[in-house]
Short mmCIF file of C-alpha atoms in Angstrom, two decimals:
data_model
loop_
_atom_site.label_atom_id
_atom_site.label_comp_id
_atom_site.label_asym_id
_atom_site.label_seq_id
_atom_site.Cartn_x
_atom_site.Cartn_y
_atom_site.Cartn_z
CA UNK Y 17 57.98 125.76 157.98
CA UNK Y 18 59.43 127.03 161.24
CA UNK Y 19 57.69 129.56 163.48
CA UNK Y 20 59.45 131.32 166.35
CA UNK Y 21 57.60 133.55 168.78
CA UNK Y 22 55.63 136.41 167.22
CA UNK Y 23 57.93 136.70 164.24
CA UNK Y 24 56.81 136.09 160.71
CA UNK Y 25 57.10 132.45 159.54
CA UNK Y 26 60.57 131.29 158.54
CA UNK Y 27 61.37 128.48 156.14
CA UNK Y 28 64.32 126.49 154.81
CA UNK Y 29 64.96 125.60 151.19
CA UNK Y 30 67.60 123.07 150.16
CA UNK Y 31 68.87 123.17 146.58
CA UNK Y 32 70.31 119.71 145.98
CA UNK Y 33 72.15 117.73 143.38
CA UNK Y 34 69.34 115.92 141.45
CA UNK Y 35 71.00 112.57 142.14
CA UNK Y 36 69.73 112.77 145.72
CA UNK Y 37 66.11 112.43 144.50
CA UNK Y 38 66.90 109.07 142.91
CA UNK Y 39 69.33 107.73 145.50
CA UNK Y 40 67.32 108.36 148.68
CA UNK Y 41 63.80 107.57 149.83
CA UNK Y 42 63.47 110.80 151.83
CA UNK Y 43 65.36 113.59 153.57
CA UNK Y 44 65.62 113.69 157.35
CA UNK Y 45 66.76 116.23 159.93
CA UNK Y 46 69.24 114.61 162.27
CA UNK Y 47 68.74 116.69 165.42
CA UNK Y 48 71.79 115.20 167.13
CA UNK Y 49 74.19 116.49 164.47
CA UNK Y 50 71.84 119.20 163.09
CA UNK Y 51 72.54 117.86 159.61
CA UNK Y 52 70.15 117.22 156.75
CA UNK Y 53 70.70 113.65 155.59
CA UNK Y 54 69.41 111.24 153.00
CA UNK Y 55 67.34 108.26 154.19
CA UNK Y 56 67.75 104.85 152.57
CA UNK Y 57 66.74 101.45 153.99
CA UNK Y 58 66.24 103.04 157.39
CA UNK Y 59 69.76 104.50 157.59
CA UNK Y 60 71.05 108.07 157.33
CA UNK Y 61 73.58 108.99 154.64
CA UNK Y 62 75.37 112.25 153.66
CA UNK Y 63 73.82 114.07 150.71
CA UNK Y 64 75.43 113.64 147.30
CA UNK Y 65 77.19 116.54 145.56
CA UNK Y 66 76.88 120.22 146.46
CA UNK Y 67 73.77 121.38 148.28
CA UNK Y 68 72.80 124.95 149.14
CA UNK Y 69 70.83 126.07 152.19
CA UNK Y 70 68.54 129.10 152.00
CA UNK Y 71 66.84 130.49 155.07
CA UNK Y 72 63.86 132.76 154.32
CA UNK Y 73 61.28 134.96 156.00
CA UNK Y 74 57.82 134.87 154.45
CA UNK Y 75 56.24 138.19 153.44
CA UNK Y 76 52.61 138.90 152.66
CA UNK Y 77 52.02 139.67 148.95
CA UNK Y 78 55.78 139.50 148.25
CA UNK Y 79 58.40 136.90 147.50
CA UNK Y 80 60.03 135.50 150.66
CA UNK Y 81 63.01 137.50 151.89
CA UNK Y 82 66.23 135.47 151.82
CA UNK Y 83 68.11 136.01 155.07
CA UNK Y 84 70.94 133.53 154.54
CA UNK Y 85 72.22 131.39 151.66
CA UNK Y 86 75.28 129.16 151.84
CA UNK Y 87 77.14 126.09 150.75
CA UNK Y 88 79.17 124.45 153.49
CA UNK Y 89 82.90 123.95 153.16
CA UNK Y 90 82.61 120.19 153.65
CA UNK Y 91 79.67 119.27 151.43
CA UNK Y 92 77.51 118.50 154.46
CA UNK Y 93 74.28 120.46 154.92
CA UNK Y 94 73.07 121.72 158.28
CA UNK Y 95 69.66 123.23 159.06
CA UNK Y 96 71.38 125.63 161.48
CA UNK Y 97 72.90 128.49 159.47
CA UNK Y 98 75.72 128.94 161.97
CA UNK Y 99 76.79 125.31 161.61
CA UNK Y 100 77.11 125.97 157.87
CA UNK Y 101 79.50 128.81 158.64
CA UNK Y 102 81.55 126.94 161.22
CA UNK Y 103 82.53 124.37 158.60
CA UNK Y 104 84.97 127.00 157.25
CA UNK Y 105 88.47 127.69 158.54
CA UNK Y 106 88.00 131.46 158.10
CA UNK Y 107 84.93 133.66 157.83
CA UNK Y 108 85.33 137.16 156.40
CA UNK Y 109 82.31 139.47 156.38
CA UNK Y 110 82.54 142.41 153.96
CA UNK Y 111 80.10 145.29 153.58
CA UNK Y 112 80.41 148.49 151.53
CA UNK Y 113 78.44 151.69 152.13
CA UNK Y 114 78.37 154.39 149.45
CA UNK Y 115 77.29 157.98 150.08
CA UNK Y 116 77.55 161.33 148.35
CA UNK Y 117 79.91 163.75 150.11
CA UNK Y 118 79.78 167.30 148.68
CA UNK Y 119 79.08 165.97 145.20
CA UNK Y 120 81.68 163.18 145.31
CA UNK Y 121 80.92 159.48 145.72
CA UNK Y 122 82.60 157.93 148.75
CA UNK Y 123 82.50 154.16 149.36
CA UNK Y 124 83.68 152.67 152.63
CA UNK Y 125 84.36 148.93 152.88
CA UNK Y 126 84.57 147.27 156.28
CA UNK Y 127 85.75 143.68 156.75
CA UNK Y 128 85.54 141.49 159.87
CA UNK Y 129 87.54 138.27 160.26
CA UNK Y 130 86.28 135.33 162.36
CA UNK Y 131 88.28 132.14 162.93
CA UNK Y 132 86.36 129.24 164.54
CA UNK Y 133 88.85 127.67 166.94
CA UNK Y 134 87.31 124.89 169.04
CA UNK Y 135 83.93 123.80 170.31
CA UNK Y 136 82.06 121.79 172.90
CA UNK Y 137 78.47 120.57 172.90
CA UNK Y 138 77.06 124.07 173.45
CA UNK Y 139 79.61 126.66 172.29
CA UNK Y 140 82.03 127.49 169.51
CA UNK Y 141 85.09 129.52 170.48
CA UNK Y 142 86.37 131.98 167.90
CA UNK Y 143 89.14 134.48 167.36
CA UNK Y 144 87.83 137.66 165.70
CA UNK Y 145 89.08 141.09 164.68
CA UNK Y 146 88.36 144.00 162.36
CA UNK Y 147 90.34 143.20 159.23
CA UNK Y 148 90.05 146.41 157.20
CA UNK Y 149 88.39 149.80 156.83
CA UNK Y 150 89.02 151.12 153.32
CA UNK Y 151 87.70 154.39 151.88
CA UNK Y 152 87.42 154.72 148.08
CA UNK Y 153 86.41 157.83 146.15
CA UNK Y 154 84.46 157.88 142.88
CA UNK Y 155 84.28 154.13 142.32
CA UNK Y 156 83.69 153.32 138.65
CA UNK Y 157 82.47 149.69 139.03
CA UNK Y 158 80.09 148.01 141.49
CA UNK Y 159 81.31 149.34 144.88
CA UNK Y 160 80.32 146.16 146.74
CA UNK Y 161 82.18 143.86 144.37
CA UNK Y 162 85.19 146.15 144.35
CA UNK Y 163 85.19 145.93 148.15
CA UNK Y 164 85.34 142.12 147.96
CA UNK Y 165 88.20 142.40 145.50
CA UNK Y 166 90.11 144.77 147.78
CA UNK Y 167 89.87 142.36 150.71
CA UNK Y 168 90.63 139.22 148.70
CA UNK Y 169 93.64 140.87 147.06
CA UNK Y 170 94.97 141.76 150.51
CA UNK Y 171 94.61 138.31 152.06
CA UNK Y 172 96.11 136.59 148.99
CA UNK Y 173 99.37 138.32 149.90
CA UNK Y 174 99.44 136.38 153.20
CA UNK Y 175 98.56 132.77 152.30
CA UNK Y 176 100.15 131.40 155.46
CA UNK Y 177 97.63 133.32 157.58
CA UNK Y 178 94.59 132.31 155.53
CA UNK Y 179 95.12 128.64 154.81
CA UNK Y 180 92.14 126.36 154.44
CA UNK Y 181 88.59 127.18 153.36
CA UNK Y 182 87.38 130.80 153.46
CA UNK Y 183 83.73 131.82 153.61
CA UNK Y 184 83.23 135.38 152.28
CA UNK Y 185 79.99 136.73 153.81
CA UNK Y 186 78.38 139.50 151.74
CA UNK Y 187 74.93 141.07 151.38
CA UNK Y 188 74.69 141.92 147.68
CA UNK Y 189 74.56 140.40 144.18
CA UNK Y 190 72.80 137.27 145.47
CA UNK Y 191 71.59 136.30 142.00
CA UNK Y 192 75.18 135.85 140.83
CA UNK Y 193 76.56 133.95 143.82
CA UNK Y 194 76.31 130.51 142.23
CA UNK Y 195 78.10 131.75 139.10
CA UNK Y 196 80.80 133.40 141.24
CA UNK Y 197 81.28 130.21 143.26
CA UNK Y 198 81.49 128.06 140.12
CA UNK Y 199 84.08 130.50 138.69
CA UNK Y 200 81.82 131.12 135.71
CA UNK Y 201 81.62 134.87 136.33
CA UNK Y 202 84.32 137.26 137.59
CA UNK Y 203 83.49 139.47 140.54
CA UNK Y 204 85.35 142.48 139.08
CA UNK Y 205 86.87 142.85 135.59
CA UNK Y 206 88.71 139.56 134.96
CA UNK Y 207 89.17 138.67 138.66
CA UNK Y 208 87.54 135.39 139.71
CA UNK Y 209 87.15 134.05 143.24
CA UNK Y 210 90.28 132.28 144.51
CA UNK Y 211 89.92 128.49 144.65
CA UNK Y 212 89.64 128.35 148.45
CA UNK Y 213 86.96 131.07 148.74
CA UNK Y 214 83.17 130.58 148.71
CA UNK Y 215 80.70 133.46 148.76
CA UNK Y 216 77.97 133.27 151.41
CA UNK Y 217 74.92 135.54 151.56
CA UNK Y 218 73.88 137.17 154.81
CA UNK Y 219 71.20 139.85 155.14
CA UNK Y 220 71.37 142.52 157.83
CA UNK Y 221 67.59 142.10 158.09
CA UNK Y 222 67.92 138.63 159.61
CA UNK Y 223 67.71 137.89 163.31
CA UNK Y 224 70.54 137.97 165.81
CA UNK Y 225 70.57 134.17 165.86
CA UNK Y 226 72.37 134.24 162.49
CA UNK Y 227 76.10 134.93 162.75
CA UNK Y 228 76.05 136.01 159.08
CA UNK Y 229 73.50 138.74 159.93
CA UNK Y 230 75.45 139.94 162.98
CA UNK Y 231 78.74 140.10 161.04
CA UNK Y 232 77.27 141.97 158.05
CA UNK Y 233 75.41 144.43 160.28
CA UNK Y 234 78.59 145.06 162.26
CA UNK Y 235 80.54 145.88 159.10
CA UNK Y 236 77.72 148.17 157.94
CA UNK Y 237 77.82 150.00 161.28
CA UNK Y 238 81.61 150.35 161.20
CA UNK Y 239 81.40 152.04 157.80
CA UNK Y 240 78.55 154.27 158.98
CA UNK Y 241 80.64 155.37 161.97
CA UNK Y 242 83.30 156.79 159.64
CA UNK Y 243 80.75 158.87 157.75
CA UNK Y 244 79.28 160.11 161.00
CA UNK Y 245 82.42 160.74 163.06
CA UNK Y 246 85.08 161.79 160.53
CA UNK Y 247 85.04 164.91 158.37
CA UNK Y 248 85.91 163.01 155.21
CA UNK Y 249 85.69 165.95 152.80
CA UNK Y 250 88.01 168.18 154.87
CA UNK Y 251 90.39 165.57 156.26
CA UNK Y 252 92.86 164.61 153.51
CA UNK Y 253 95.41 162.92 155.78
CA UNK Y 254 96.27 159.50 154.40
CA UNK Y 255 94.31 160.00 151.17
CA UNK Y 256 96.24 158.62 148.19
CA UNK Y 257 95.67 158.43 144.45
CA UNK Y 258 93.64 155.45 143.30
CA UNK Y 259 93.75 153.01 140.40
CA UNK Y 260 92.83 154.31 136.96
CA UNK Y 261 89.49 152.94 135.80
CA UNK Y 262 88.47 151.76 139.29
CA UNK Y 263 88.55 154.68 141.77
CA UNK Y 264 90.21 158.08 142.07
CA UNK Y 265 91.45 158.03 145.68
CA UNK Y 266 91.96 155.57 148.52
CA UNK Y 267 92.50 155.76 152.27
CA UNK Y 268 92.99 152.94 154.77
CA UNK Y 269 91.85 153.60 158.32
CA UNK Y 270 93.44 152.28 161.51
CA UNK Y 271 91.70 149.03 162.48
CA UNK Y 272 93.52 148.94 165.83
CA UNK Y 273 91.85 152.16 166.96
CA UNK Y 274 90.29 152.03 170.43
CA UNK Y 275 87.23 153.99 169.32
CA UNK Y 276 85.90 151.23 167.02
CA UNK Y 277 82.54 149.92 168.18
CA UNK Y 278 82.60 146.47 169.85
CA UNK Y 279 81.17 143.41 168.13
CA UNK Y 280 78.15 142.26 170.08
#
């Protein structure tokens, strides 16, 4: 259990390959590397198989609120959620907001791309940009999952720009993440996650110390800005017909616009 300031207690949960229980005498937190390791005969060893980190906030009379859940790209497990993320070559946060506009359903998906570049003992240097702002009308499947599909379809067209491991940070459908990551369940129709993509959960209710929280909240705010600042029902410029069975209309907004809010 970890307590910080006046906040409610926070806790970690590690879901491990059962072989670790038989192979190691205990688990240890290596504060030099910030990794969770297995202990055997007085020496530290990497954990066996795939392990999943969950970071939670305890709630009175309720189940703990999961703020972050992730597998790392390397198989290592860190007790710092950001270290989990920085094991990926690309991080793409995606959030979809859906509202009713004059009787029509309008879903806006925002995506933010972060590339960890280099690091020293205290900092990680990243390249980051808004990747997409997509407006969909009358979505006929889960809007959030369709938003993931839209972004993944787009980046698959540019494999040279998205080589390596990709962490897709989302804030919905947590109960299905393991099945998505194991390619047991499609995210939309018959579309499964690409082999180099892993879904990561980040809640916008987490603290600012979690990069996953900051990225998801930023995408949420970008989408909200469109609802607030653009007259979507009257402005038909750029609105095109959609895909039958998925959505009726689509519009892609300019991600190079100077009036987009900064990431901070």
